[in-house]
Amino acid sequence: MVQKDSSPPSDFIREIIDEHLRINRFKGRVATRFPPEPNGYLHIGHAKSVCLNFGIAAQYKGTCNLRMDDTDPSGENQEYVNSIIQDVKWLGFDWEDRLYYASDYYEQLYQYAVQLIKRGKAYVCNLSADEIREHRGTLTKPGKESPYRNRGVEENLDLFKRMRAGEFDEGAYVLRAKIDMTSPNITMRDPVMYRIKKENHYRTGNKWCIYPMYDFAHCLSDSIERITHSICTLEFENNRPLYDWFLDELKVESHPQQIEFARLNLSFTVLSKRRLIELVEKRYVSGWNDPRMPTLAGMRRRGFTPEAIRNFCERIGVAKNDSVIDMALLENSIREDLNGRAPRVMAVLRPLRVVIDNYPEGQIEEFDCPYHPQDIEMGSRKVPFSRLLYIEKEDFLENPPKKFYRLSIGREVRLRYGYFIKCVSVAKDPNTGEVVEVHCTYDPETRSGFAPDGRKVDATIHWVSAAHSLSAEVRLYDRLFRVANPLEKDSDFTEYLNSKSLEILRSCQVEPSLAGAAPGSQFQFERVGYFCTDPVDSSDRALVFNRTVTLRDSWAKISEKEKK
Ligand code: ATP
Ligand code: MG
């Protein structure tokens, strides 16, 4: 008997399952599946479905299968299968030995179709795709029966067999369910079950030249795997009667319950494989794992953690009405997670030289700096300090406005974990007039970060020692689109791509403790944001960091402004 533990909050799907357990509908079993089509990489919308299906199975001590829903040879391939396997694993879920392929059911599905023909419930139809559409009718107009609808069983069996044998061209015939051309539900107006497609399938090669349609294959795949709860997105609500019709007409032993929920929509991105494929193929991004993509591969490379994604999915919950989730919520989930776990280090993205005039040449001190202000368990590292430093260009202004509290001539600031320094003069490039070097003095009495005479500074800035720091490339990633809904207007959604979604900084300087940072390791660059070493391009010789997310939400302000 399945027992329920109390962890995740309930929702309408879990309530349905509770009821089924109460009335013993599936003899106490709970079996779900996640059924991606391997025609693209998984995105954050899929993650919602993964978390839901695997989450329910874990909660009710049931099972969740991973099934490749690979019944359409066009666009499916092994690379996508591999990526799906990697991504679901990475999210933290385990299907044990239950990895299935709908393409393994082709023979069984064919036999089911033969049974329906024998029962007079399916027929071979010569109408073309266009003619079928014309015959289908509309919401207000009933459909028209196909002239081939009353073909005899023997002829249907013969034609279907010859369809399979490859005797006919694509489009010459289809197999249709014989249901009701006047049904108010258009899905029930003799839907197509099989069509001829002379394409190579990545698993079955050219063994088949007829392929089952989703509505026919999906319910039967669920039934074959003895799924109890077939959870899918809302657009399949009208298909549920058809799902049930096939299973009822075939009198199969296992009849799963289809339940629909609202798909995830996320602002400032697109979550449809078709559009993501376009971004990849037209090279708007560097690939499926471009850190700006909403794919799990992209998000992983960007520095997202499975925990942050799972938390996000739990937070948004499941509902029966479509809605759009604010991208800020996803960004906040990763911020929260990294705030707890990311070691703090110092990195200067746009370096400006600082000379401490009264610090002895050749002298080096080492400051012991904790990795996390609240978590001493994370330990500390030594950060070298010397006469020549780099600070962030934007932390110095020659002509500061009133409320600028950082460094300028005559002002004193604290160096993070170190001394107070005071700016005394600047050196400029004689050609451009640009400040290229800032001269400061330090107060040796302020090593603790505080002045014995009690004087205060208004700002603390980060820095690295020029002789010790490492060069690095930093990739500043931002939202892929500059508008909340890139699909709102009729125009091409790529017009709304954010041209500032990637800025590459090649002359950054990072503290020496980052030498040899493992691929994908995460850090907070103090005062700058959360970053990770790029798992693809970073190496010991050439460090590359990706910005996962800024420390604060800078888009909130922008959209406030737009509202005004
Ligand atoms: P797309 O619309 O991106 O092409 P799809 O539904 O065709 O997606 P599938 O590979 O068939 O992609 O999806 C596998 C599972 O993931 C399905 O059960 C589907 O309902 C679910 N899924 C897909 N997109 C979302 C989403 N945005 N939110 C929640 N679940 C989703
Ligand atoms: Mg689909």
JSON list of N, CA and C and ligand atoms in Angstrom, two decimals, residues 33-39 42-50 53 69 84 214 218 231-236 261-265 271-274 276, ligand 1:
[
{"chain": "A", "resi": 33, "resn": "ARG", "atom": "N", "xyz": [5.26, 8.95, -15.58]},
{"chain": "A", "resi": 33, "resn": "ARG", "atom": "CA", "xyz": [6.35, 8.90, -16.56]},
{"chain": "A", "resi": 33, "resn": "ARG", "atom": "C", "xyz": [6.63, 10.32, -17.02]},
{"chain": "A", "resi": 34, "resn": "PHE", "atom": "N", "xyz": [7.87, 10.54, -17.44]},
{"chain": "A", "resi": 34, "resn": "PHE", "atom": "CA", "xyz": [8.20, 11.78, -18.12]},
{"chain": "A", "resi": 34, "resn": "PHE", "atom": "C", "xyz": [8.51, 11.41, -19.56]},
{"chain": "A", "resi": 35, "resn": "PRO", "atom": "N", "xyz": [7.71, 11.91, -20.53]},
{"chain": "A", "resi": 35, "resn": "PRO", "atom": "CA", "xyz": [7.80, 11.42, -21.91]},
{"chain": "A", "resi": 35, "resn": "PRO", "atom": "C", "xyz": [8.29, 12.45, -22.94]},
{"chain": "A", "resi": 36, "resn": "PRO", "atom": "N", "xyz": [9.55, 12.87, -22.89]},
{"chain": "A", "resi": 36, "resn": "PRO", "atom": "CA", "xyz": [10.01, 13.86, -23.87]},
{"chain": "A", "resi": 36, "resn": "PRO", "atom": "C", "xyz": [10.18, 13.27, -25.26]},
{"chain": "A", "resi": 37, "resn": "GLU", "atom": "N", "xyz": [9.96, 14.10, -26.27]},
{"chain": "A", "resi": 37, "resn": "GLU", "atom": "CA", "xyz": [10.31, 13.69, -27.62]},
{"chain": "A", "resi": 37, "resn": "GLU", "atom": "C", "xyz": [11.76, 14.13, -27.87]},
{"chain": "A", "resi": 38, "resn": "PRO", "atom": "N", "xyz": [12.63, 13.20, -28.27]},
{"chain": "A", "resi": 38, "resn": "PRO", "atom": "CA", "xyz": [14.04, 13.58, -28.44]},
{"chain": "A", "resi": 38, "resn": "PRO", "atom": "C", "xyz": [14.27, 14.37, -29.73]},
{"chain": "A", "resi": 39, "resn": "ASN", "atom": "N", "xyz": [13.64, 15.54, -29.83]},
{"chain": "A", "resi": 39, "resn": "ASN", "atom": "CA", "xyz": [13.82, 16.41, -30.99]},
{"chain": "A", "resi": 39, "resn": "ASN", "atom": "C", "xyz": [14.34, 17.77, -30.57]},
{"chain": "A", "resi": 42, "resn": "LEU", "atom": "N", "xyz": [16.10, 19.62, -23.35]},
{"chain": "A", "resi": 42, "resn": "LEU", "atom": "CA", "xyz": [15.08, 19.96, -22.35]},
{"chain": "A", "resi": 42, "resn": "LEU", "atom": "C", "xyz": [15.26, 21.40, -21.89]},
{"chain": "A", "resi": 43, "resn": "HIS", "atom": "N", "xyz": [14.12, 22.07, -21.64]},
{"chain": "A", "resi": 43, "resn": "HIS", "atom": "CA", "xyz": [14.18, 23.44, -21.12]},
{"chain": "A", "resi": 43, "resn": "HIS", "atom": "C", "xyz": [13.53, 23.49, -19.74]},
{"chain": "A", "resi": 44, "resn": "ILE", "atom": "N", "xyz": [13.50, 24.69, -19.17]},
{"chain": "A", "resi": 44, "resn": "ILE", "atom": "CA", "xyz": [13.02, 24.84, -17.79]},
{"chain": "A", "resi": 44, "resn": "ILE", "atom": "C", "xyz": [11.54, 24.45, -17.67]},
{"chain": "A", "resi": 45, "resn": "GLY", "atom": "N", "xyz": [10.79, 24.55, -18.78]},
{"chain": "A", "resi": 45, "resn": "GLY", "atom": "CA", "xyz": [9.40, 24.08, -18.76]},
{"chain": "A", "resi": 45, "resn": "GLY", "atom": "C", "xyz": [9.34, 22.58, -18.56]},
{"chain": "A", "resi": 46, "resn": "HIS", "atom": "N", "xyz": [10.23, 21.86, -19.26]},
{"chain": "A", "resi": 46, "resn": "HIS", "atom": "CA", "xyz": [10.31, 20.42, -19.05]},
{"chain": "A", "resi": 46, "resn": "HIS", "atom": "C", "xyz": [10.67, 20.10, -17.61]},
{"chain": "A", "resi": 47, "resn": "ALA", "atom": "N", "xyz": [11.53, 20.94, -17.02]},
{"chain": "A", "resi": 47, "resn": "ALA", "atom": "CA", "xyz": [11.95, 20.69, -15.63]},
{"chain": "A", "resi": 47, "resn": "ALA", "atom": "C", "xyz": [10.73, 20.68, -14.70]},
{"chain": "A", "resi": 48, "resn": "LYS", "atom": "N", "xyz": [9.77, 21.55, -15.01]},
{"chain": "A", "resi": 48, "resn": "LYS", "atom": "CA", "xyz": [8.54, 21.57, -14.19]},
{"chain": "A", "resi": 48, "resn": "LYS", "atom": "C", "xyz": [7.84, 20.21, -14.26]},
{"chain": "A", "resi": 49, "resn": "SER", "atom": "N", "xyz": [7.78, 19.66, -15.46]},
{"chain": "A", "resi": 49, "resn": "SER", "atom": "CA", "xyz": [7.13, 18.37, -15.65]},
{"chain": "A", "resi": 49, "resn": "SER", "atom": "C", "xyz": [7.95, 17.23, -15.03]},
{"chain": "A", "resi": 50, "resn": "VAL", "atom": "N", "xyz": [9.28, 17.31, -15.15]},
{"chain": "A", "resi": 50, "resn": "VAL", "atom": "CA", "xyz": [10.16, 16.31, -14.54]},
{"chain": "A", "resi": 50, "resn": "VAL", "atom": "C", "xyz": [9.97, 16.31, -13.02]},
{"chain": "A", "resi": 53, "resn": "ASN", "atom": "N", "xyz": [6.44, 14.86, -12.12]},
{"chain": "A", "resi": 53, "resn": "ASN", "atom": "CA", "xyz": [6.28, 13.42, -12.29]},
{"chain": "A", "resi": 53, "resn": "ASN", "atom": "C", "xyz": [7.17, 12.61, -11.35]},
{"chain": "A", "resi": 69, "resn": "ASP", "atom": "N", "xyz": [9.62, 9.67, -26.29]},
{"chain": "A", "resi": 69, "resn": "ASP", "atom": "CA", "xyz": [8.39, 9.61, -27.07]},
{"chain": "A", "resi": 69, "resn": "ASP", "atom": "C", "xyz": [8.78, 9.80, -28.53]},
{"chain": "A", "resi": 84, "resn": "ILE", "atom": "N", "xyz": [18.92, 14.46, -22.93]},
{"chain": "A", "resi": 84, "resn": "ILE", "atom": "CA", "xyz": [17.77, 14.32, -22.02]},
{"chain": "A", "resi": 84, "resn": "ILE", "atom": "C", "xyz": [18.15, 13.47, -20.81]},
{"chain": "A", "resi": 214, "resn": "TYR", "atom": "N", "xyz": [0.71, 10.87, -32.40]},
{"chain": "A", "resi": 214, "resn": "TYR", "atom": "CA", "xyz": [0.85, 11.04, -30.95]},
{"chain": "A", "resi": 214, "resn": "TYR", "atom": "C", "xyz": [-0.35, 10.48, -30.17]},
{"chain": "A", "resi": 218, "resn": "HIS", "atom": "N", "xyz": [0.57, 7.59, -27.70]},
{"chain": "A", "resi": 218, "resn": "HIS", "atom": "CA", "xyz": [0.85, 8.00, -26.31]},
{"chain": "A", "resi": 218, "resn": "HIS", "atom": "C", "xyz": [0.03, 7.23, -25.29]},
{"chain": "A", "resi": 231, "resn": "ILE", "atom": "N", "xyz": [0.32, 12.50, -16.74]},
{"chain": "A", "resi": 231, "resn": "ILE", "atom": "CA", "xyz": [0.23, 13.95, -16.52]},
{"chain": "A", "resi": 231, "resn": "ILE", "atom": "C", "xyz": [0.77, 14.68, -17.74]},
{"chain": "A", "resi": 232, "resn": "CYS", "atom": "N", "xyz": [-0.04, 15.58, -18.29]},
{"chain": "A", "resi": 232, "resn": "CYS", "atom": "CA", "xyz": [0.40, 16.31, -19.48]},
{"chain": "A", "resi": 232, "resn": "CYS", "atom": "C", "xyz": [-0.08, 17.75, -19.39]},
{"chain": "A", "resi": 233, "resn": "THR", "atom": "N", "xyz": [0.27, 18.55, -20.39]},
{"chain": "A", "resi": 233, "resn": "THR", "atom": "CA", "xyz": [-0.07, 19.97, -20.33]},
{"chain": "A", "resi": 233, "resn": "THR", "atom": "C", "xyz": [-1.46, 20.23, -20.92]},
{"chain": "A", "resi": 234, "resn": "LEU", "atom": "N", "xyz": [-1.99, 21.41, -20.57]},
{"chain": "A", "resi": 234, "resn": "LEU", "atom": "CA", "xyz": [-3.39, 21.75, -20.84]},
{"chain": "A", "resi": 234, "resn": "LEU", "atom": "C", "xyz": [-3.84, 21.60, -22.28]},
{"chain": "A", "resi": 235, "resn": "GLU", "atom": "N", "xyz": [-2.92, 21.81, -23.24]},
{"chain": "A", "resi": 235, "resn": "GLU", "atom": "CA", "xyz": [-3.37, 21.78, -24.63]},
{"chain": "A", "resi": 235, "resn": "GLU", "atom": "C", "xyz": [-3.88, 20.39, -25.03]},
{"chain": "A", "resi": 236, "resn": "PHE", "atom": "N", "xyz": [-3.68, 19.40, -24.17]},
{"chain": "A", "resi": 236, "resn": "PHE", "atom": "CA", "xyz": [-4.17, 18.05, -24.49]},
{"chain": "A", "resi": 236, "resn": "PHE", "atom": "C", "xyz": [-5.52, 17.73, -23.84]},
{"chain": "A", "resi": 261, "resn": "PHE", "atom": "N", "xyz": [-2.24, 19.86, -16.69]},
{"chain": "A", "resi": 261, "resn": "PHE", "atom": "CA", "xyz": [-1.87, 21.01, -15.86]},
{"chain": "A", "resi": 261, "resn": "PHE", "atom": "C", "xyz": [-1.31, 22.11, -16.77]},
{"chain": "A", "resi": 262, "resn": "ALA", "atom": "N", "xyz": [-1.23, 23.33, -16.21]},
{"chain": "A", "resi": 262, "resn": "ALA", "atom": "CA", "xyz": [-0.77, 24.47, -17.02]},
{"chain": "A", "resi": 262, "resn": "ALA", "atom": "C", "xyz": [0.73, 24.41, -17.23]},
{"chain": "A", "resi": 263, "resn": "ARG", "atom": "N", "xyz": [1.15, 24.59, -18.48]},
{"chain": "A", "resi": 263, "resn": "ARG", "atom": "CA", "xyz": [2.58, 24.56, -18.78]},
{"chain": "A", "resi": 263, "resn": "ARG", "atom": "C", "xyz": [3.25, 25.80, -18.20]},
{"chain": "A", "resi": 264, "resn": "LEU", "atom": "N", "xyz": [4.54, 25.72, -18.02]},
{"chain": "A", "resi": 264, "resn": "LEU", "atom": "CA", "xyz": [5.28, 26.88, -17.53]},
{"chain": "A", "resi": 264, "resn": "LEU", "atom": "C", "xyz": [5.54, 27.85, -18.68]},
{"chain": "A", "resi": 265, "resn": "ASN", "atom": "N", "xyz": [5.15, 29.10, -18.47]},
{"chain": "A", "resi": 265, "resn": "ASN", "atom": "CA", "xyz": [5.58, 30.19, -19.36]},
{"chain": "A", "resi": 265, "resn": "ASN", "atom": "C", "xyz": [6.43, 31.11, -18.52]},
{"chain": "A", "resi": 271, "resn": "LEU", "atom": "N", "xyz": [9.85, 29.31, -24.50]},
{"chain": "A", "resi": 271, "resn": "LEU", "atom": "CA", "xyz": [9.95, 27.91, -24.07]},
{"chain": "A", "resi": 271, "resn": "LEU", "atom": "C", "xyz": [9.23, 27.04, -25.08]},
{"chain": "A", "resi": 272, "resn": "SER", "atom": "N", "xyz": [9.68, 27.05, -26.28]},
{"chain": "A", "resi": 272, "resn": "SER", "atom": "CA", "xyz": [9.12, 26.11, -27.23]},
{"chain": "A", "resi": 272, "resn": "SER", "atom": "C", "xyz": [10.28, 25.61, -28.07]},
{"chain": "A", "resi": 273, "resn": "LYS", "atom": "N", "xyz": [10.29, 24.29, -28.26]},
{"chain": "A", "resi": 273, "resn": "LYS", "atom": "CA", "xyz": [11.45, 23.71, -28.92]},
{"chain": "A", "resi": 273, "resn": "LYS", "atom": "C", "xyz": [11.65, 24.27, -30.31]},
{"chain": "A", "resi": 274, "resn": "ARG", "atom": "N", "xyz": [10.53, 24.49, -30.99]},
{"chain": "A", "resi": 274, "resn": "ARG", "atom": "CA", "xyz": [10.62, 25.01, -32.35]},
{"chain": "A", "resi": 274, "resn": "ARG", "atom": "C", "xyz": [11.40, 26.33, -32.38]},
{"chain": "A", "resi": 276, "resn": "LEU", "atom": "N", "xyz": [13.41, 27.46, -29.97]},
{"chain": "A", "resi": 276, "resn": "LEU", "atom": "CA", "xyz": [14.79, 27.27, -29.48]},
{"chain": "A", "resi": 276, "resn": "LEU", "atom": "C", "xyz": [15.67, 26.70, -30.59]},
{"chain": "B", "resi": 1, "resn": "ATP", "atom": "P1", "xyz": [7.60, 22.21, -26.87]},
{"chain": "B", "resi": 1, "resn": "ATP", "atom": "O1", "xyz": [6.30, 22.94, -26.75]},
{"chain": "B", "resi": 1, "resn": "ATP", "atom": "O2", "xyz": [8.76, 22.95, -26.26]},
{"chain": "B", "resi": 1, "resn": "ATP", "atom": "O3", "xyz": [7.89, 21.70, -28.24]},
{"chain": "B", "resi": 1, "resn": "ATP", "atom": "P2", "xyz": [6.71, 19.60, -26.17]},
{"chain": "B", "resi": 1, "resn": "ATP", "atom": "O4", "xyz": [5.52, 19.52, -25.30]},
{"chain": "B", "resi": 1, "resn": "ATP", "atom": "O5", "xyz": [6.50, 19.30, -27.60]},
{"chain": "B", "resi": 1, "resn": "ATP", "atom": "O6", "xyz": [7.44, 20.98, -25.91]},
{"chain": "B", "resi": 1, "resn": "ATP", "atom": "P3", "xyz": [7.85, 17.18, -25.27]},
{"chain": "B", "resi": 1, "resn": "ATP", "atom": "O7", "xyz": [9.22, 16.67, -25.46]},
{"chain": "B", "resi": 1, "resn": "ATP", "atom": "O8", "xyz": [6.74, 16.46, -25.94]},
{"chain": "B", "resi": 1, "resn": "ATP", "atom": "O9", "xyz": [7.88, 18.70, -25.68]},
{"chain": "B", "resi": 1, "resn": "ATP", "atom": "O10", "xyz": [7.54, 17.34, -23.73]},
{"chain": "B", "resi": 1, "resn": "ATP", "atom": "C1", "xyz": [7.75, 16.35, -22.78]},
{"chain": "B", "resi": 1, "resn": "ATP", "atom": "C2", "xyz": [6.90, 16.63, -21.58]},
{"chain": "B", "resi": 1, "resn": "ATP", "atom": "O11", "xyz": [7.22, 17.89, -21.02]},
{"chain": "B", "resi": 1, "resn": "ATP", "atom": "C3", "xyz": [5.44, 16.64, -21.94]},
{"chain": "B", "resi": 1, "resn": "ATP", "atom": "O12", "xyz": [4.72, 15.88, -20.98]},
{"chain": "B", "resi": 1, "resn": "ATP", "atom": "C4", "xyz": [5.06, 18.09, -21.89]},
{"chain": "B", "resi": 1, "resn": "ATP", "atom": "O13", "xyz": [3.75, 18.25, -21.49]},
{"chain": "B", "resi": 1, "resn": "ATP", "atom": "C5", "xyz": [6.05, 18.65, -20.85]},
{"chain": "B", "resi": 1, "resn": "ATP", "atom": "N1", "xyz": [6.33, 20.05, -21.12]},
{"chain": "B", "resi": 1, "resn": "ATP", "atom": "C6", "xyz": [6.80, 20.61, -22.24]},
{"chain": "B", "resi": 1, "resn": "ATP", "atom": "N2", "xyz": [6.88, 21.95, -22.15]},
{"chain": "B", "resi": 1, "resn": "ATP", "atom": "C7", "xyz": [6.44, 22.26, -20.92]},
{"chain": "B", "resi": 1, "resn": "ATP", "atom": "C8", "xyz": [6.27, 23.49, -20.20]},
{"chain": "B", "resi": 1, "resn": "ATP", "atom": "N3", "xyz": [6.56, 24.67, -20.74]},
{"chain": "B", "resi": 1, "resn": "ATP", "atom": "N4", "xyz": [5.80, 23.42, -18.94]},
{"chain": "B", "resi": 1, "resn": "ATP", "atom": "C9", "xyz": [5.50, 22.24, -18.38]},
{"chain": "B", "resi": 1, "resn": "ATP", "atom": "N5", "xyz": [5.63, 21.05, -18.98]},
{"chain": "B", "resi": 1, "resn": "ATP", "atom": "C10", "xyz": [6.08, 21.06, -20.24]}
]
